[in-house]
JSON list of C-alpha atoms in Angstrom, two decimals:
[
{"chain": "Y", "resi": 29, "resn": "MET", "atom": "CA", "xyz": [0.00, 0.00, 0.00]},
{"chain": "Y", "resi": 30, "resn": "SER", "atom": "CA", "xyz": [2.91, 2.37, 0.63]},
{"chain": "Y", "resi": 31, "resn": "ALA", "atom": "CA", "xyz": [3.74, 2.21, -3.10]},
{"chain": "Y", "resi": 32, "resn": "LEU", "atom": "CA", "xyz": [0.22, 3.43, -3.92]},
{"chain": "Y", "resi": 33, "resn": "LEU", "atom": "CA", "xyz": [0.53, 6.22, -1.37]},
{"chain": "Y", "resi": 34, "resn": "ASP", "atom": "CA", "xyz": [3.84, 7.25, -2.92]},
{"chain": "Y", "resi": 35, "resn": "THR", "atom": "CA", "xyz": [2.24, 7.25, -6.38]},
{"chain": "Y", "resi": 36, "resn": "ILE", "atom": "CA", "xyz": [-0.69, 9.35, -5.17]},
{"chain": "Y", "resi": 37, "resn": "ALA", "atom": "CA", "xyz": [1.67, 11.84, -3.55]},
{"chain": "Y", "resi": 38, "resn": "LYS", "atom": "CA", "xyz": [3.72, 12.10, -6.75]},
{"chain": "Y", "resi": 39, "resn": "ILE", "atom": "CA", "xyz": [0.66, 12.63, -8.96]},
{"chain": "Y", "resi": 40, "resn": "ARG", "atom": "CA", "xyz": [-0.76, 15.19, -6.54]},
{"chain": "Y", "resi": 41, "resn": "ARG", "atom": "CA", "xyz": [2.44, 17.20, -6.90]},
{"chain": "Y", "resi": 42, "resn": "GLU", "atom": "CA", "xyz": [2.31, 16.94, -10.69]},
{"chain": "Y", "resi": 43, "resn": "VAL", "atom": "CA", "xyz": [-1.37, 17.88, -10.95]},
{"chain": "Y", "resi": 44, "resn": "CYS", "atom": "CA", "xyz": [-0.92, 20.83, -8.61]},
{"chain": "Y", "resi": 45, "resn": "ALA", "atom": "CA", "xyz": [2.09, 22.11, -10.57]},
{"chain": "Y", "resi": 46, "resn": "LEU", "atom": "CA", "xyz": [0.26, 21.75, -13.90]},
{"chain": "Y", "resi": 47, "resn": "HIS", "atom": "CA", "xyz": [-2.52, 24.06, -12.72]},
{"chain": "Y", "resi": 48, "resn": "ALA", "atom": "CA", "xyz": [0.12, 26.80, -12.66]},
{"chain": "Y", "resi": 49, "resn": "GLU", "atom": "CA", "xyz": [0.59, 26.25, -16.40]},
{"chain": "Y", "resi": 50, "resn": "LEU", "atom": "CA", "xyz": [-3.08, 27.11, -16.98]},
{"chain": "Y", "resi": 51, "resn": "THR", "atom": "CA", "xyz": [-2.60, 30.50, -15.35]},
{"chain": "Y", "resi": 52, "resn": "ARG", "atom": "CA", "xyz": [0.81, 30.98, -16.97]},
{"chain": "Y", "resi": 53, "resn": "TYR", "atom": "CA", "xyz": [-0.73, 30.62, -20.44]},
{"chain": "Y", "resi": 54, "resn": "GLU", "atom": "CA", "xyz": [-3.83, 32.62, -19.43]},
{"chain": "Y", "resi": 55, "resn": "LEU", "atom": "CA", "xyz": [-6.23, 29.76, -20.11]},
{"chain": "Y", "resi": 56, "resn": "VAL", "atom": "CA", "xyz": [-8.33, 30.27, -16.96]},
{"chain": "Y", "resi": 57, "resn": "VAL", "atom": "CA", "xyz": [-9.73, 33.01, -14.73]},
{"chain": "Y", "resi": 58, "resn": "TRP", "atom": "CA", "xyz": [-10.65, 33.01, -11.04]},
{"chain": "Y", "resi": 59, "resn": "THR", "atom": "CA", "xyz": [-11.22, 29.34, -10.00]},
{"chain": "Y", "resi": 60, "resn": "ALA", "atom": "CA", "xyz": [-12.49, 28.06, -13.37]},
{"chain": "Y", "resi": 61, "resn": "GLY", "atom": "CA", "xyz": [-10.80, 25.16, -15.14]},
{"chain": "Y", "resi": 62, "resn": "ASN", "atom": "CA", "xyz": [-9.15, 21.99, -13.92]},
{"chain": "Y", "resi": 63, "resn": "VAL", "atom": "CA", "xyz": [-6.51, 19.36, -14.52]},
{"chain": "Y", "resi": 64, "resn": "SER", "atom": "CA", "xyz": [-6.87, 15.71, -13.57]},
{"chain": "Y", "resi": 65, "resn": "ALA", "atom": "CA", "xyz": [-4.72, 12.61, -13.83]},
{"chain": "Y", "resi": 66, "resn": "ARG", "atom": "CA", "xyz": [-5.39, 8.90, -13.71]},
{"chain": "Y", "resi": 67, "resn": "VAL", "atom": "CA", "xyz": [-3.62, 6.87, -11.02]},
{"chain": "Y", "resi": 68, "resn": "PRO", "atom": "CA", "xyz": [-2.05, 4.10, -13.15]},
{"chain": "Y", "resi": 69, "resn": "GLY", "atom": "CA", "xyz": [-3.08, 0.56, -12.26]},
{"chain": "Y", "resi": 70, "resn": "HIS", "atom": "CA", "xyz": [-5.91, 1.68, -10.00]},
{"chain": "Y", "resi": 71, "resn": "ASP", "atom": "CA", "xyz": [-9.49, 2.85, -10.55]},
{"chain": "Y", "resi": 72, "resn": "LEU", "atom": "CA", "xyz": [-8.58, 6.25, -9.14]},
{"chain": "Y", "resi": 73, "resn": "MET", "atom": "CA", "xyz": [-8.04, 9.79, -10.38]},
{"chain": "Y", "resi": 74, "resn": "ILE", "atom": "CA", "xyz": [-6.75, 13.02, -8.86]},
{"chain": "Y", "resi": 75, "resn": "ILE", "atom": "CA", "xyz": [-8.33, 16.39, -9.58]},
{"chain": "Y", "resi": 76, "resn": "LYS", "atom": "CA", "xyz": [-8.41, 19.99, -8.38]},
{"chain": "Y", "resi": 77, "resn": "PRO", "atom": "CA", "xyz": [-10.79, 20.82, -5.52]},
{"chain": "Y", "resi": 78, "resn": "SER", "atom": "CA", "xyz": [-13.82, 22.99, -6.25]},
{"chain": "Y", "resi": 79, "resn": "GLY", "atom": "CA", "xyz": [-13.74, 26.69, -5.50]},
{"chain": "Y", "resi": 80, "resn": "VAL", "atom": "CA", "xyz": [-10.10, 26.99, -4.41]},
{"chain": "Y", "resi": 81, "resn": "SER", "atom": "CA", "xyz": [-8.12, 29.82, -6.00]},
{"chain": "Y", "resi": 82, "resn": "TYR", "atom": "CA", "xyz": [-5.11, 28.88, -8.09]},
{"chain": "Y", "resi": 83, "resn": "ASP", "atom": "CA", "xyz": [-2.64, 30.67, -5.85]},
{"chain": "Y", "resi": 84, "resn": "GLY", "atom": "CA", "xyz": [-3.97, 28.68, -2.90]},
{"chain": "Y", "resi": 85, "resn": "LEU", "atom": "CA", "xyz": [-3.52, 25.23, -4.43]},
{"chain": "Y", "resi": 86, "resn": "THR", "atom": "CA", "xyz": [-1.14, 22.77, -2.79]},
{"chain": "Y", "resi": 87, "resn": "PRO", "atom": "CA", "xyz": [-0.53, 19.08, -3.54]},
{"chain": "Y", "resi": 88, "resn": "GLU", "atom": "CA", "xyz": [-2.32, 18.07, -0.35]},
{"chain": "Y", "resi": 89, "resn": "LEU", "atom": "CA", "xyz": [-5.51, 19.80, -1.52]},
{"chain": "Y", "resi": 90, "resn": "MET", "atom": "CA", "xyz": [-5.78, 17.72, -4.69]},
{"chain": "Y", "resi": 91, "resn": "VAL", "atom": "CA", "xyz": [-8.78, 15.39, -4.33]},
{"chain": "Y", "resi": 92, "resn": "VAL", "atom": "CA", "xyz": [-8.55, 11.62, -4.89]},
{"chain": "Y", "resi": 93, "resn": "THR", "atom": "CA", "xyz": [-11.71, 10.05, -6.32]},
{"chain": "Y", "resi": 94, "resn": "ASP", "atom": "CA", "xyz": [-12.75, 6.77, -7.84]},
{"chain": "Y", "resi": 95, "resn": "LEU", "atom": "CA", "xyz": [-13.62, 6.61, -11.54]},
{"chain": "Y", "resi": 96, "resn": "HIS", "atom": "CA", "xyz": [-17.19, 7.62, -10.79]},
{"chain": "Y", "resi": 97, "resn": "GLY", "atom": "CA", "xyz": [-16.03, 10.85, -9.19]},
{"chain": "Y", "resi": 98, "resn": "VAL", "atom": "CA", "xyz": [-16.67, 9.77, -5.60]},
{"chain": "Y", "resi": 99, "resn": "PRO", "atom": "CA", "xyz": [-13.97, 11.03, -3.18]},
{"chain": "Y", "resi": 100, "resn": "VAL", "atom": "CA", "xyz": [-11.91, 8.25, -1.62]},
{"chain": "Y", "resi": 101, "resn": "ALA", "atom": "CA", "xyz": [-11.26, 8.65, 2.08]},
{"chain": "Y", "resi": 102, "resn": "GLY", "atom": "CA", "xyz": [-8.18, 6.41, 2.20]},
{"chain": "Y", "resi": 103, "resn": "ASP", "atom": "CA", "xyz": [-7.21, 3.50, 4.40]},
{"chain": "Y", "resi": 104, "resn": "GLY", "atom": "CA", "xyz": [-5.42, 2.78, 7.62]},
{"chain": "Y", "resi": 105, "resn": "ASP", "atom": "CA", "xyz": [-2.25, 4.45, 6.31]},
{"chain": "Y", "resi": 106, "resn": "GLY", "atom": "CA", "xyz": [-3.93, 7.86, 6.26]},
{"chain": "Y", "resi": 107, "resn": "GLU", "atom": "CA", "xyz": [-6.51, 9.97, 4.48]},
{"chain": "Y", "resi": 108, "resn": "TRP", "atom": "CA", "xyz": [-6.14, 10.44, 0.74]},
{"chain": "Y", "resi": 109, "resn": "SER", "atom": "CA", "xyz": [-8.46, 13.45, 0.51]},
{"chain": "Y", "resi": 110, "resn": "ASN", "atom": "CA", "xyz": [-9.39, 16.35, 2.72]},
{"chain": "Y", "resi": 111, "resn": "PRO", "atom": "CA", "xyz": [-12.98, 15.58, 3.83]},
{"chain": "Y", "resi": 112, "resn": "ASP", "atom": "CA", "xyz": [-13.76, 19.31, 3.85]},
{"chain": "Y", "resi": 113, "resn": "LEU", "atom": "CA", "xyz": [-13.06, 19.69, 0.12]},
{"chain": "Y", "resi": 114, "resn": "SER", "atom": "CA", "xyz": [-15.24, 18.68, -2.82]},
{"chain": "Y", "resi": 115, "resn": "PRO", "atom": "CA", "xyz": [-13.75, 17.71, -6.17]},
{"chain": "Y", "resi": 116, "resn": "SER", "atom": "CA", "xyz": [-14.18, 20.01, -9.16]},
{"chain": "Y", "resi": 117, "resn": "SER", "atom": "CA", "xyz": [-17.70, 20.39, -10.55]},
{"chain": "Y", "resi": 118, "resn": "ASP", "atom": "CA", "xyz": [-16.36, 18.84, -13.77]},
{"chain": "Y", "resi": 119, "resn": "THR", "atom": "CA", "xyz": [-15.25, 15.63, -12.02]},
{"chain": "Y", "resi": 120, "resn": "ALA", "atom": "CA", "xyz": [-18.08, 13.53, -13.48]},
{"chain": "Y", "resi": 121, "resn": "ALA", "atom": "CA", "xyz": [-16.96, 14.42, -16.99]},
{"chain": "Y", "resi": 122, "resn": "HIS", "atom": "CA", "xyz": [-13.31, 13.58, -16.29]},
{"chain": "Y", "resi": 123, "resn": "ALA", "atom": "CA", "xyz": [-14.29, 10.31, -14.61]},
{"chain": "Y", "resi": 124, "resn": "TYR", "atom": "CA", "xyz": [-16.46, 9.26, -17.57]},
{"chain": "Y", "resi": 125, "resn": "VAL", "atom": "CA", "xyz": [-13.53, 9.83, -19.93]},
{"chain": "Y", "resi": 126, "resn": "TYR", "atom": "CA", "xyz": [-11.22, 7.66, -17.80]},
{"chain": "Y", "resi": 127, "resn": "ARG", "atom": "CA", "xyz": [-13.81, 4.88, -17.59]},
{"chain": "Y", "resi": 128, "resn": "ASN", "atom": "CA", "xyz": [-14.36, 4.80, -21.33]},
{"chain": "Y", "resi": 129, "resn": "MET", "atom": "CA", "xyz": [-10.96, 5.73, -22.78]},
{"chain": "Y", "resi": 130, "resn": "PRO", "atom": "CA", "xyz": [-8.42, 3.52, -21.01]},
{"chain": "Y", "resi": 131, "resn": "ASP", "atom": "CA", "xyz": [-5.44, 5.01, -22.85]},
{"chain": "Y", "resi": 132, "resn": "VAL", "atom": "CA", "xyz": [-6.16, 8.48, -21.48]},
{"chain": "Y", "resi": 133, "resn": "GLY", "atom": "CA", "xyz": [-4.04, 9.44, -18.48]},
{"chain": "Y", "resi": 134, "resn": "GLY", "atom": "CA", "xyz": [-4.91, 13.12, -18.18]},
{"chain": "Y", "resi": 135, "resn": "VAL", "atom": "CA", "xyz": [-7.85, 15.45, -18.81]},
{"chain": "Y", "resi": 136, "resn": "VAL", "atom": "CA", "xyz": [-7.95, 19.26, -18.83]},
{"chain": "Y", "resi": 137, "resn": "HIS", "atom": "CA", "xyz": [-10.81, 21.73, -19.01]},
{"chain": "Y", "resi": 138, "resn": "THR", "atom": "CA", "xyz": [-10.47, 25.48, -19.53]},
{"chain": "Y", "resi": 139, "resn": "HIS", "atom": "CA", "xyz": [-12.58, 28.41, -20.67]},
{"chain": "Y", "resi": 140, "resn": "SER", "atom": "CA", "xyz": [-9.72, 29.90, -22.69]},
{"chain": "Y", "resi": 141, "resn": "THR", "atom": "CA", "xyz": [-10.96, 32.91, -24.61]},
{"chain": "Y", "resi": 142, "resn": "TYR", "atom": "CA", "xyz": [-10.49, 32.07, -28.28]},
{"chain": "Y", "resi": 143, "resn": "ALA", "atom": "CA", "xyz": [-11.26, 28.35, -28.08]},
{"chain": "Y", "resi": 144, "resn": "THR", "atom": "CA", "xyz": [-14.38, 29.11, -26.05]},
{"chain": "Y", "resi": 145, "resn": "ALA", "atom": "CA", "xyz": [-15.43, 31.72, -28.62]},
{"chain": "Y", "resi": 146, "resn": "TRP", "atom": "CA", "xyz": [-15.40, 29.00, -31.29]},
{"chain": "Y", "resi": 147, "resn": "ALA", "atom": "CA", "xyz": [-17.37, 26.76, -28.91]},
{"chain": "Y", "resi": 148, "resn": "ALA", "atom": "CA", "xyz": [-19.93, 29.52, -28.40]},
{"chain": "Y", "resi": 149, "resn": "ARG", "atom": "CA", "xyz": [-20.55, 29.50, -32.15]},
{"chain": "Y", "resi": 150, "resn": "GLY", "atom": "CA", "xyz": [-20.64, 25.72, -32.23]},
{"chain": "Y", "resi": 151, "resn": "GLU", "atom": "CA", "xyz": [-18.02, 25.87, -34.96]},
{"chain": "Y", "resi": 152, "resn": "PRO", "atom": "CA", "xyz": [-15.09, 23.44, -35.43]},
{"chain": "Y", "resi": 153, "resn": "ILE", "atom": "CA", "xyz": [-11.67, 24.99, -35.92]},
{"chain": "Y", "resi": 154, "resn": "PRO", "atom": "CA", "xyz": [-10.63, 24.08, -39.48]},
{"chain": "Y", "resi": 155, "resn": "CYS", "atom": "CA", "xyz": [-7.21, 22.58, -40.07]},
{"chain": "Y", "resi": 156, "resn": "VAL", "atom": "CA", "xyz": [-5.51, 25.41, -41.96]},
{"chain": "Y", "resi": 157, "resn": "LEU", "atom": "CA", "xyz": [-2.15, 25.33, -40.15]},
{"chain": "Y", "resi": 158, "resn": "THR", "atom": "CA", "xyz": [0.59, 22.72, -40.37]},
{"chain": "Y", "resi": 159, "resn": "MET", "atom": "CA", "xyz": [0.82, 22.91, -36.57]},
{"chain": "Y", "resi": 160, "resn": "MET", "atom": "CA", "xyz": [-2.80, 21.78, -36.41]},
{"chain": "Y", "resi": 161, "resn": "GLY", "atom": "CA", "xyz": [-1.98, 18.84, -38.66]},
{"chain": "Y", "resi": 162, "resn": "ASP", "atom": "CA", "xyz": [0.90, 17.95, -36.36]},
{"chain": "Y", "resi": 163, "resn": "GLU", "atom": "CA", "xyz": [-0.89, 18.30, -33.05]},
{"chain": "Y", "resi": 164, "resn": "PHE", "atom": "CA", "xyz": [-4.53, 17.58, -33.84]},
{"chain": "Y", "resi": 165, "resn": "GLY", "atom": "CA", "xyz": [-4.46, 15.53, -37.04]},
{"chain": "Y", "resi": 166, "resn": "GLY", "atom": "CA", "xyz": [-7.21, 17.68, -38.56]},
{"chain": "Y", "resi": 167, "resn": "THR", "atom": "CA", "xyz": [-10.09, 19.86, -37.49]},
{"chain": "Y", "resi": 168, "resn": "ILE", "atom": "CA", "xyz": [-10.70, 20.46, -33.79]},
{"chain": "Y", "resi": 169, "resn": "PRO", "atom": "CA", "xyz": [-14.27, 19.14, -33.47]},
{"chain": "Y", "resi": 170, "resn": "VAL", "atom": "CA", "xyz": [-17.30, 20.46, -31.60]},
{"chain": "Y", "resi": 171, "resn": "GLY", "atom": "CA", "xyz": [-19.06, 18.29, -29.04]},
{"chain": "Y", "resi": 172, "resn": "PRO", "atom": "CA", "xyz": [-22.75, 18.51, -28.16]},
{"chain": "Y", "resi": 173, "resn": "PHE", "atom": "CA", "xyz": [-24.34, 20.93, -25.73]},
{"chain": "Y", "resi": 174, "resn": "ALA", "atom": "CA", "xyz": [-24.49, 19.38, -22.26]},
{"chain": "Y", "resi": 175, "resn": "LEU", "atom": "CA", "xyz": [-25.06, 20.58, -18.71]},
{"chain": "Y", "resi": 176, "resn": "ILE", "atom": "CA", "xyz": [-22.80, 20.00, -15.73]},
{"chain": "Y", "resi": 177, "resn": "GLY", "atom": "CA", "xyz": [-24.10, 17.60, -13.11]},
{"chain": "Y", "resi": 178, "resn": "ASP", "atom": "CA", "xyz": [-23.97, 14.11, -14.58]},
{"chain": "Y", "resi": 179, "resn": "ASP", "atom": "CA", "xyz": [-22.16, 12.12, -17.28]},
{"chain": "Y", "resi": 180, "resn": "SER", "atom": "CA", "xyz": [-23.56, 14.19, -20.17]},
{"chain": "Y", "resi": 181, "resn": "ILE", "atom": "CA", "xyz": [-20.42, 16.22, -20.81]},
{"chain": "Y", "resi": 182, "resn": "GLY", "atom": "CA", "xyz": [-18.22, 13.15, -20.50]},
{"chain": "Y", "resi": 183, "resn": "ARG", "atom": "CA", "xyz": [-20.37, 11.23, -22.98]},
{"chain": "Y", "resi": 184, "resn": "GLY", "atom": "CA", "xyz": [-20.08, 14.10, -25.45]},
{"chain": "Y", "resi": 185, "resn": "ILE", "atom": "CA", "xyz": [-16.31, 14.23, -25.09]},
{"chain": "Y", "resi": 186, "resn": "VAL", "atom": "CA", "xyz": [-15.88, 10.50, -25.60]},
{"chain": "Y", "resi": 187, "resn": "GLU", "atom": "CA", "xyz": [-18.31, 10.22, -28.52]},
{"chain": "Y", "resi": 188, "resn": "THR", "atom": "CA", "xyz": [-16.66, 13.14, -30.31]},
{"chain": "Y", "resi": 189, "resn": "LEU", "atom": "CA", "xyz": [-13.01, 12.27, -29.75]},
{"chain": "Y", "resi": 190, "resn": "ARG", "atom": "CA", "xyz": [-13.40, 8.58, -30.59]},
{"chain": "Y", "resi": 191, "resn": "ALA", "atom": "CA", "xyz": [-14.07, 9.66, -34.17]},
{"chain": "Y", "resi": 192, "resn": "SER", "atom": "CA", "xyz": [-11.12, 12.06, -34.35]},
{"chain": "Y", "resi": 193, "resn": "HIS", "atom": "CA", "xyz": [-7.34, 12.25, -34.10]},
{"chain": "Y", "resi": 194, "resn": "SER", "atom": "CA", "xyz": [-7.79, 15.41, -32.06]},
{"chain": "Y", "resi": 195, "resn": "PRO", "atom": "CA", "xyz": [-6.93, 15.46, -28.35]},
{"chain": "Y", "resi": 196, "resn": "ALA", "atom": "CA", "xyz": [-9.19, 18.52, -28.03]},
{"chain": "Y", "resi": 197, "resn": "VAL", "atom": "CA", "xyz": [-12.94, 18.98, -28.29]},
{"chain": "Y", "resi": 198, "resn": "LEU", "atom": "CA", "xyz": [-14.91, 22.22, -28.10]},
{"chain": "Y", "resi": 199, "resn": "MET", "atom": "CA", "xyz": [-18.02, 21.47, -26.09]},
{"chain": "Y", "resi": 200, "resn": "GLN", "atom": "CA", "xyz": [-20.75, 23.64, -27.55]},
{"chain": "Y", "resi": 201, "resn": "ASN", "atom": "CA", "xyz": [-21.50, 26.82, -25.56]},
{"chain": "Y", "resi": 202, "resn": "HIS", "atom": "CA", "xyz": [-19.05, 25.65, -22.89]},
{"chain": "Y", "resi": 203, "resn": "GLY", "atom": "CA", "xyz": [-15.39, 25.41, -23.81]},
{"chain": "Y", "resi": 204, "resn": "PRO", "atom": "CA", "xyz": [-12.49, 23.10, -24.59]},
{"chain": "Y", "resi": 205, "resn": "PHE", "atom": "CA", "xyz": [-11.68, 19.77, -22.98]},
{"chain": "Y", "resi": 206, "resn": "THR", "atom": "CA", "xyz": [-8.39, 18.06, -23.84]},
{"chain": "Y", "resi": 207, "resn": "ILE", "atom": "CA", "xyz": [-6.98, 14.60, -23.22]},
{"chain": "Y", "resi": 208, "resn": "GLY", "atom": "CA", "xyz": [-3.52, 13.07, -23.23]},
{"chain": "Y", "resi": 209, "resn": "LYS", "atom": "CA", "xyz": [-1.47, 10.04, -22.31]},
{"chain": "Y", "resi": 210, "resn": "ASP", "atom": "CA", "xyz": [-0.78, 11.87, -19.06]},
{"chain": "Y", "resi": 211, "resn": "ALA", "atom": "CA", "xyz": [-1.82, 15.15, -17.46]},
{"chain": "Y", "resi": 212, "resn": "ARG", "atom": "CA", "xyz": [1.12, 17.09, -18.92]},
{"chain": "Y", "resi": 213, "resn": "SER", "atom": "CA", "xyz": [0.18, 16.00, -22.45]},
{"chain": "Y", "resi": 214, "resn": "ALA", "atom": "CA", "xyz": [-3.41, 17.11, -21.86]},
{"chain": "Y", "resi": 215, "resn": "VAL", "atom": "CA", "xyz": [-2.18, 20.53, -20.65]},
{"chain": "Y", "resi": 216, "resn": "LYS", "atom": "CA", "xyz": [-0.02, 20.87, -23.76]},
{"chain": "Y", "resi": 217, "resn": "ALA", "atom": "CA", "xyz": [-3.08, 20.12, -25.90]},
{"chain": "Y", "resi": 218, "resn": "ALA", "atom": "CA", "xyz": [-5.03, 22.83, -24.06]},
{"chain": "Y", "resi": 219, "resn": "VAL", "atom": "CA", "xyz": [-2.26, 25.37, -24.67]},
{"chain": "Y", "resi": 220, "resn": "MET", "atom": "CA", "xyz": [-2.00, 24.45, -28.35]},
{"chain": "Y", "resi": 221, "resn": "CYS", "atom": "CA", "xyz": [-5.79, 24.46, -28.78]},
{"chain": "Y", "resi": 222, "resn": "GLU", "atom": "CA", "xyz": [-5.99, 28.06, -27.59]},
{"chain": "Y", "resi": 223, "resn": "GLU", "atom": "CA", "xyz": [-3.05, 29.07, -29.75]},
{"chain": "Y", "resi": 224, "resn": "VAL", "atom": "CA", "xyz": [-4.54, 27.73, -32.98]},
{"chain": "Y", "resi": 225, "resn": "ALA", "atom": "CA", "xyz": [-8.01, 29.03, -32.08]},
{"chain": "Y", "resi": 226, "resn": "ARG", "atom": "CA", "xyz": [-6.52, 32.52, -31.79]},
{"chain": "Y", "resi": 227, "resn": "THR", "atom": "CA", "xyz": [-4.40, 32.26, -34.94]},
{"chain": "Y", "resi": 228, "resn": "VAL", "atom": "CA", "xyz": [-7.20, 30.92, -37.14]},
{"chain": "Y", "resi": 229, "resn": "HIS", "atom": "CA", "xyz": [-9.57, 33.58, -35.80]},
{"chain": "Y", "resi": 230, "resn": "ILE", "atom": "CA", "xyz": [-7.08, 36.33, -36.72]},
{"chain": "Y", "resi": 231, "resn": "SER", "atom": "CA", "xyz": [-6.52, 34.74, -40.13]},
{"chain": "Y", "resi": 232, "resn": "ARG", "atom": "CA", "xyz": [-10.25, 34.88, -40.85]},
{"chain": "Y", "resi": 233, "resn": "GLN", "atom": "CA", "xyz": [-10.26, 38.60, -40.13]},
{"chain": "Y", "resi": 234, "resn": "LEU", "atom": "CA", "xyz": [-7.81, 39.02, -43.01]},
{"chain": "Y", "resi": 235, "resn": "GLY", "atom": "CA", "xyz": [-9.60, 36.73, -45.46]},
{"chain": "Y", "resi": 236, "resn": "GLU", "atom": "CA", "xyz": [-10.47, 33.09, -46.01]},
{"chain": "Y", "resi": 237, "resn": "PRO", "atom": "CA", "xyz": [-7.75, 30.73, -44.69]},
{"chain": "Y", "resi": 238, "resn": "LEU", "atom": "CA", "xyz": [-6.34, 28.29, -47.21]},
{"chain": "Y", "resi": 239, "resn": "PRO", "atom": "CA", "xyz": [-7.30, 24.67, -46.58]},
{"chain": "Y", "resi": 240, "resn": "ILE", "atom": "CA", "xyz": [-4.71, 21.90, -46.35]},
{"chain": "Y", "resi": 241, "resn": "ASP", "atom": "CA", "xyz": [-5.26, 18.73, -48.37]},
{"chain": "Y", "resi": 242, "resn": "ALA", "atom": "CA", "xyz": [-6.47, 15.79, -46.26]},
{"chain": "Y", "resi": 243, "resn": "GLY", "atom": "CA", "xyz": [-3.59, 13.61, -47.40]},
{"chain": "Y", "resi": 244, "resn": "GLN", "atom": "CA", "xyz": [-1.06, 16.24, -46.39]},
{"chain": "Y", "resi": 245, "resn": "ILE", "atom": "CA", "xyz": [-2.73, 16.56, -42.99]},
{"chain": "Y", "resi": 246, "resn": "GLU", "atom": "CA", "xyz": [-2.45, 12.82, -42.46]},
{"chain": "Y", "resi": 247, "resn": "SER", "atom": "CA", "xyz": [1.23, 12.94, -43.47]},
{"chain": "Y", "resi": 248, "resn": "LEU", "atom": "CA", "xyz": [1.91, 15.82, -41.07]},
{"chain": "Y", "resi": 249, "resn": "TYR", "atom": "CA", "xyz": [0.18, 14.02, -38.22]},
{"chain": "Y", "resi": 250, "resn": "SER", "atom": "CA", "xyz": [1.92, 10.70, -38.86]},
{"chain": "Y", "resi": 251, "resn": "ARG", "atom": "CA", "xyz": [5.36, 12.30, -38.99]},
{"chain": "Y", "resi": 252, "resn": "TYR", "atom": "CA", "xyz": [4.86, 14.42, -35.89]},
{"chain": "Y", "resi": 253, "resn": "GLN", "atom": "CA", "xyz": [3.39, 11.62, -33.80]},
{"chain": "Y", "resi": 254, "resn": "ASN", "atom": "CA", "xyz": [5.76, 8.85, -34.90]},
{"chain": "Y", "resi": 255, "resn": "VAL", "atom": "CA", "xyz": [9.02, 10.46, -36.10]},
{"chain": "Y", "resi": 256, "resn": "TYR", "atom": "CA", "xyz": [9.46, 14.00, -34.78]},
{"chain": "Y", "resi": 257, "resn": "GLY", "atom": "CA", "xyz": [11.62, 14.19, -31.67]},
{"chain": "Y", "resi": 258, "resn": "ARG", "atom": "CA", "xyz": [12.26, 10.44, -31.60]}
]
């Protein structure tokens, strides 16, 4: 059990530190947004507590839940979660993703300005940049409108991303959710999603962006995912 406790402590530190990246890249305001991570080999996840300001976050405040979003008290070796803290209001969505996408190790949600503006229009971000081909393998898709409170958002994320290379989805009228092999990868996807949302928006103010051929997009994605940096 001590190995599990060590793993939880390590992931808590990582998840806490990654929340600082959301503020660094100006992807969140006030207490909105969240990062979570799967605990490998266990039906557990770690996520930001609800309503705690970013400058007040510490590793010990990160909440441990099962994969249905229920906080886990711990065992005889000590408490895993502060009983006075509730997990993020988006926990059900994160948990649904982990239950249904076993290769996902991290999930991020933000209300970053440009990506959320596309979501407010219910409009996918077209793949008109080689960087989009590299990172997203095509268009960044839009997921269905869904309310917080149950699995609805999670279902929309999973249904949309299963049909796409993209690690990002724009949930209609809500904002972006991103996934990754780990929490850091999901944060990178959130940063890149906002960057391309902003760039494509600016491009459209100047005229109609030039599309990239589907075959070239696939080539860009394959090279970046399988060759670049190896």
